[in-house]
PDB file of C-alpha atoms and ligand atoms in Angstrom:
ATOM      1  CA  MET A   1     126.500 124.437 106.211  1.00  0.00           C
ATOM      2  CA  VAL A   2     124.236 126.644 104.338  1.00  0.00           C
ATOM      3  CA  GLU A   3     125.121 129.522 106.887  1.00  0.00           C
ATOM      4  CA  ASN A   4     128.830 129.284 106.297  1.00  0.00           C
ATOM      5  CA  SER A   5     128.238 128.844 102.292  1.00  0.00           C
ATOM      6  CA  PHE A   6     126.103 132.501 102.670  1.00  0.00           C
ATOM      7  CA  LYS A   7     129.231 133.582 104.329  1.00  0.00           C
ATOM      8  CA  ARG A   8     131.709 132.470 101.566  1.00  0.00           C
ATOM      9  CA  TYR A   9     129.097 134.433  98.920  1.00  0.00           C
ATOM     10  CA  ASN A  10     129.059 137.477 100.756  1.00  0.00           C
ATOM     11  CA  GLN A  11     132.854 137.615 100.831  1.00  0.00           C
ATOM     12  CA  LYS A  12     133.164 136.801  97.225  1.00  0.00           C
ATOM     13  CA  ILE A  13     131.173 139.787  96.368  1.00  0.00           C
ATOM     14  CA  LYS A  14     132.815 142.261  98.845  1.00  0.00           C
ATOM     15  CA  GLU A  15     136.147 141.023  97.222  1.00  0.00           C
ATOM     16  CA  PHE A  16     134.854 141.244  93.451  1.00  0.00           C
ATOM     17  CA  GLU A  17     133.889 144.701  94.477  1.00  0.00           C
ATOM     18  CA  LYS A  18     137.687 145.641  95.182  1.00  0.00           C
ATOM     19  CA  LEU A  19     138.845 143.461  91.974  1.00  0.00           C
ATOM     20  CA  LYS A  20     136.181 144.440  89.216  1.00  0.00           C
ATOM     21  CA  THR A  21     137.831 146.432  86.508  1.00  0.00           C
ATOM     22  CA  GLU A  22     135.874 149.208  84.072  1.00  0.00           C
ATOM     23  CA  THR A  23     135.242 146.567  81.319  1.00  0.00           C
ATOM     24  CA  TYR A  24     132.077 145.494  79.753  1.00  0.00           C
ATOM     25  CA  GLN A  25     130.420 142.970  81.448  1.00  0.00           C
ATOM     26  CA  TYR A  26     126.869 141.795  81.349  1.00  0.00           C
ATOM     27  CA  CYS A  27     125.244 138.878  83.632  1.00  0.00           C
ATOM     28  CA  LEU A  28     122.651 136.610  82.008  1.00  0.00           C
ATOM     29  CA  SER A  29     120.591 133.929  84.263  1.00  0.00           C
ATOM     30  CA  GLY A  30     119.083 130.759  82.588  1.00  0.00           C
ATOM     31  CA  ASP A  31     119.908 127.351  81.403  1.00  0.00           C
ATOM     32  CA  THR A  32     123.140 126.959  79.755  1.00  0.00           C
ATOM     33  CA  ARG A  33     122.480 124.112  77.641  1.00  0.00           C
ATOM     34  CA  THR A  34     119.643 126.141  75.500  1.00  0.00           C
ATOM     35  CA  ILE A  35     120.244 130.179  76.635  1.00  0.00           C
ATOM     36  CA  ASP A  36     120.832 132.480  73.784  1.00  0.00           C
ATOM     37  CA  ILE A  37     122.907 134.849  74.971  1.00  0.00           C
ATOM     38  CA  VAL A  38     123.159 137.427  71.732  1.00  0.00           C
ATOM     39  CA  LEU A  39     119.628 138.247  71.556  1.00  0.00           C
ATOM     40  CA  PRO A  40     119.000 139.389  75.052  1.00  0.00           C
ATOM     41  CA  LEU A  41     122.250 141.089  75.318  1.00  0.00           C
ATOM     42  CA  SER A  42     121.270 142.696  72.250  1.00  0.00           C
ATOM     43  CA  LYS A  43     118.160 144.178  73.962  1.00  0.00           C
ATOM     44  CA  LYS A  44     120.140 145.522  76.707  1.00  0.00           C
ATOM     45  CA  GLN A  45     123.268 146.338  75.583  1.00  0.00           C
ATOM     46  CA  LYS A  46     122.830 146.570  71.469  1.00  0.00           C
ATOM     47  CA  TYR A  47     127.035 147.667  71.279  1.00  0.00           C
ATOM     48  CA  PHE A  48     128.226 144.847  73.127  1.00  0.00           C
ATOM     49  CA  ALA A  49     126.003 142.501  71.642  1.00  0.00           C
ATOM     50  CA  ASP A  50     127.379 143.655  68.110  1.00  0.00           C
ATOM     51  CA  ILE A  51     131.013 143.236  69.411  1.00  0.00           C
ATOM     52  CA  LEU A  52     130.319 139.608  70.753  1.00  0.00           C
ATOM     53  CA  ASN A  53     128.635 139.047  67.152  1.00  0.00           C
ATOM     54  CA  ARG A  54     131.762 140.171  64.913  1.00  0.00           C
ATOM     55  CA  GLN A  55     134.537 138.725  67.412  1.00  0.00           C
ATOM     56  CA  LYS A  56     132.776 135.837  69.449  1.00  0.00           C
ATOM     57  CA  ASN A  57     134.368 135.158  72.833  1.00  0.00           C
ATOM     58  CA  SER A  58     137.769 133.805  73.696  1.00  0.00           C
ATOM     59  CA  GLY A  59     136.994 131.530  75.833  1.00  0.00           C
ATOM     60  CA  ILE A  60     134.756 130.463  79.120  1.00  0.00           C
ATOM     61  CA  PHE A  61     135.748 130.729  82.975  1.00  0.00           C
ATOM     62  CA  SER A  62     133.284 128.365  84.900  1.00  0.00           C
ATOM     63  CA  SER A  63     132.803 127.215  88.131  1.00  0.00           C
ATOM     64  CA  PRO A  64     130.228 124.200  86.719  1.00  0.00           C
ATOM     65  CA  PRO A  65     128.029 122.377  89.394  1.00  0.00           C
ATOM     66  CA  TYR A  66     128.964 119.269  91.162  1.00  0.00           C
ATOM     67  CA  VAL A  67     127.288 116.103  90.600  1.00  0.00           C
ATOM     68  CA  ASP A  68     124.857 115.092  93.361  1.00  0.00           C
ATOM     69  CA  LEU A  69     126.678 117.240  95.740  1.00  0.00           C
ATOM     70  CA  ILE A  70     125.167 120.524  96.684  1.00  0.00           C
ATOM     71  CA  ASP A  71     121.392 121.878  96.623  1.00  0.00           C
ATOM     72  CA  TYR A  72     122.265 125.253  95.434  1.00  0.00           C
ATOM     73  CA  HIS A  73     118.294 126.339  95.501  1.00  0.00           C
ATOM     74  CA  GLU A  74     118.577 127.331  99.313  1.00  0.00           C
ATOM     75  CA  GLN A  75     121.607 129.723  98.276  1.00  0.00           C
ATOM     76  CA  HIS A  76     119.726 131.126  95.166  1.00  0.00           C
ATOM     77  CA  ALA A  77     116.833 131.700  97.212  1.00  0.00           C
ATOM     78  CA  TYR A  78     118.728 133.519  99.797  1.00  0.00           C
ATOM     79  CA  PHE A  79     119.636 135.939  96.735  1.00  0.00           C
ATOM     80  CA  GLY A  80     116.263 136.464  95.588  1.00  0.00           C
ATOM     81  CA  PHE A  81     116.966 134.250  92.414  1.00  0.00           C
ATOM     82  CA  GLU A  82     113.970 132.481  91.424  1.00  0.00           C
ATOM     83  CA  ARG A  83     114.012 128.867  91.865  1.00  0.00           C
ATOM     84  CA  LYS A  84     114.902 126.192  88.835  1.00  0.00           C
ATOM     85  CA  ASP A  85     115.173 123.160  90.439  1.00  0.00           C
ATOM     86  CA  GLU A  86     114.256 121.240  87.592  1.00  0.00           C
ATOM     87  CA  LEU A  87     116.968 122.761  85.254  1.00  0.00           C
ATOM     88  CA  GLU A  88     119.895 122.118  87.498  1.00  0.00           C
ATOM     89  CA  THR A  89     122.431 120.111  85.889  1.00  0.00           C
ATOM     90  CA  GLY A  90     124.024 117.356  88.370  1.00  0.00           C
ATOM     91  CA  SER A  91     120.997 118.071  90.807  1.00  0.00           C
ATOM     92  CA  LEU A  92     121.199 116.338  94.201  1.00  0.00           C
ATOM     93  CA  LEU A  93     117.335 116.045  93.949  1.00  0.00           C
ATOM     94  CA  LYS A  94     117.727 113.296  91.340  1.00  0.00           C
ATOM     95  CA  GLY A  95     119.604 111.070  93.418  1.00  0.00           C
ATOM     96  CA  GLN A  96     123.093 109.706  93.323  1.00  0.00           C
ATOM     97  CA  GLY A  97     122.176 105.909  91.507  1.00  0.00           C
ATOM     98  CA  ARG A  98     123.717 105.062  88.530  1.00  0.00           C
ATOM     99  CA  GLU A  99     122.176 107.108  86.234  1.00  0.00           C
ATOM    100  CA  ALA A 100     123.682 110.447  88.061  1.00  0.00           C
ATOM    101  CA  PRO A 101     126.790 110.562  86.520  1.00  0.00           C
ATOM    102  CA  LYS A 102     125.800 109.786  83.022  1.00  0.00           C
ATOM    103  CA  SER A 103     123.062 112.469  83.324  1.00  0.00           C
ATOM    104  CA  TYR A 104     125.704 115.178  84.450  1.00  0.00           C
ATOM    105  CA  ALA A 105     128.052 114.211  81.719  1.00  0.00           C
ATOM    106  CA  GLU A 106     125.261 114.306  79.182  1.00  0.00           C
ATOM    107  CA  GLY A 107     124.112 118.029  80.825  1.00  0.00           C
ATOM    108  CA  ILE A 108     127.714 119.154  80.270  1.00  0.00           C
ATOM    109  CA  SER A 109     127.901 118.160  76.821  1.00  0.00           C
ATOM    110  CA  ASP A 110     124.598 120.196  76.039  1.00  0.00           C
ATOM    111  CA  ILE A 111     126.342 123.022  77.881  1.00  0.00           C
ATOM    112  CA  LEU A 112     129.547 123.269  75.930  1.00  0.00           C
ATOM    113  CA  ASN A 113     127.734 122.771  72.448  1.00  0.00           C
ATOM    114  CA  ASN A 114     125.658 125.631  73.299  1.00  0.00           C
ATOM    115  CA  CYS A 115     128.561 127.723  74.505  1.00  0.00           C
ATOM    116  CA  LYS A 116     130.397 126.550  71.386  1.00  0.00           C
ATOM    117  CA  LYS A 117     128.437 128.405  68.752  1.00  0.00           C
ATOM    118  CA  TYR A 118     129.481 131.859  70.912  1.00  0.00           C
ATOM    119  CA  LEU A 119     132.722 130.504  71.152  1.00  0.00           C
ATOM    120  CA  LYS A 120     136.107 131.604  68.086  1.00  0.00           C
ATOM    121  CA  GLU A 121     137.625 128.839  66.303  1.00  0.00           C
ATOM    122  CA  SER A 122     140.602 129.131  68.831  1.00  0.00           C
ATOM    123  CA  TYR A 123     139.416 129.080  72.744  1.00  0.00           C
ATOM    124  CA  ASN A 124     140.121 128.116  75.977  1.00  0.00           C
ATOM    125  CA  VAL A 125     137.664 126.957  78.885  1.00  0.00           C
ATOM    126  CA  PHE A 126     138.869 126.855  82.280  1.00  0.00           C
TER     127      PHE A 126
HETATM  128  C1  SAM B 201     129.557 125.523  91.475  1.00  0.00           C
HETATM  129  S1  SAM B 201     128.502 126.456  91.503  1.00  0.00           S
HETATM  130  C2  SAM B 201     129.175 127.940  91.059  1.00  0.00           C
HETATM  131  C3  SAM B 201     128.625 128.869  91.487  1.00  0.00           C
HETATM  132  C4  SAM B 201     129.340 130.517  91.466  1.00  0.00           C
HETATM  133  N1  SAM B 201     129.544 130.721  90.017  1.00  0.00           N
HETATM  134  C5  SAM B 201     130.161 130.502  92.347  1.00  0.00           C
HETATM  135  O1  SAM B 201     131.674 130.240  91.924  1.00  0.00           O
HETATM  136  O2  SAM B 201     129.813 130.532  93.590  1.00  0.00           O
HETATM  137  C6  SAM B 201     127.487 125.928  90.212  1.00  0.00           C
HETATM  138  C7  SAM B 201     126.201 126.627  89.936  1.00  0.00           C
HETATM  139  O3  SAM B 201     125.947 126.278  88.351  1.00  0.00           O
HETATM  140  C8  SAM B 201     124.554 126.548  88.440  1.00  0.00           C
HETATM  141  N2  SAM B 201     123.733 125.394  87.458  1.00  0.00           N
HETATM  142  C9  SAM B 201     123.493 124.412  87.378  1.00  0.00           C
HETATM  143  N3  SAM B 201     122.722 123.590  86.232  1.00  0.00           N
HETATM  144  C10 SAM B 201     122.891 124.932  85.682  1.00  0.00           C
HETATM  145  C11 SAM B 201     122.228 125.519  84.255  1.00  0.00           C
HETATM  146  N4  SAM B 201     122.211 124.131  83.475  1.00  0.00           N
HETATM  147  N5  SAM B 201     122.319 126.084  83.745  1.00  0.00           N
HETATM  148  C12 SAM B 201     122.877 127.263  84.287  1.00  0.00           C
HETATM  149  N6  SAM B 201     123.456 127.167  85.483  1.00  0.00           N
HETATM  150  C13 SAM B 201     123.329 126.058  86.410  1.00  0.00           C
HETATM  151  C14 SAM B 201     124.042 125.968  89.778  1.00  0.00           C
HETATM  152  O4  SAM B 201     122.391 126.133  90.607  1.00  0.00           O
HETATM  153  C15 SAM B 201     125.099 126.636  90.955  1.00  0.00           C
HETATM  154  O5  SAM B 201     124.813 127.833  91.100  1.00  0.00           O
END
């Protein structure tokens, strides 16, 4: 199963290489419940951070974690990312008891509340 998901990821990366356009993009890795996206961006691409501060985001396109279904950490390790198991929203490690959906809903709410400060007054979330 893990082997299949690695193949899917590699396929996605190849497809993205073909589809990506010449737009500004920057990838930040972190806990979306608390991450500050402007400060680290201003250290790397000040021009882009200034645009973000001025115009804000029109929306979010996300593939959020599933509740208690997948252990993403083996995939992260495979791609050389540092493991941050304890920060996982909807973690499989937290079990599938009654508390899991509640903790997941709280985590997703915290994520959306953190994102909101970077969004325009009218925005879309996919
Ligand atoms: C459904 S996967 C989507 C992965 C990737 N975007 C894709 O399309 O293949 C959800 C991802 O969210 C990550 N994740 C879970 N909790 C998170 C959090 N609090 N902050 C940032 N990422 C988190 C998981 O580790 C996993 O990599």
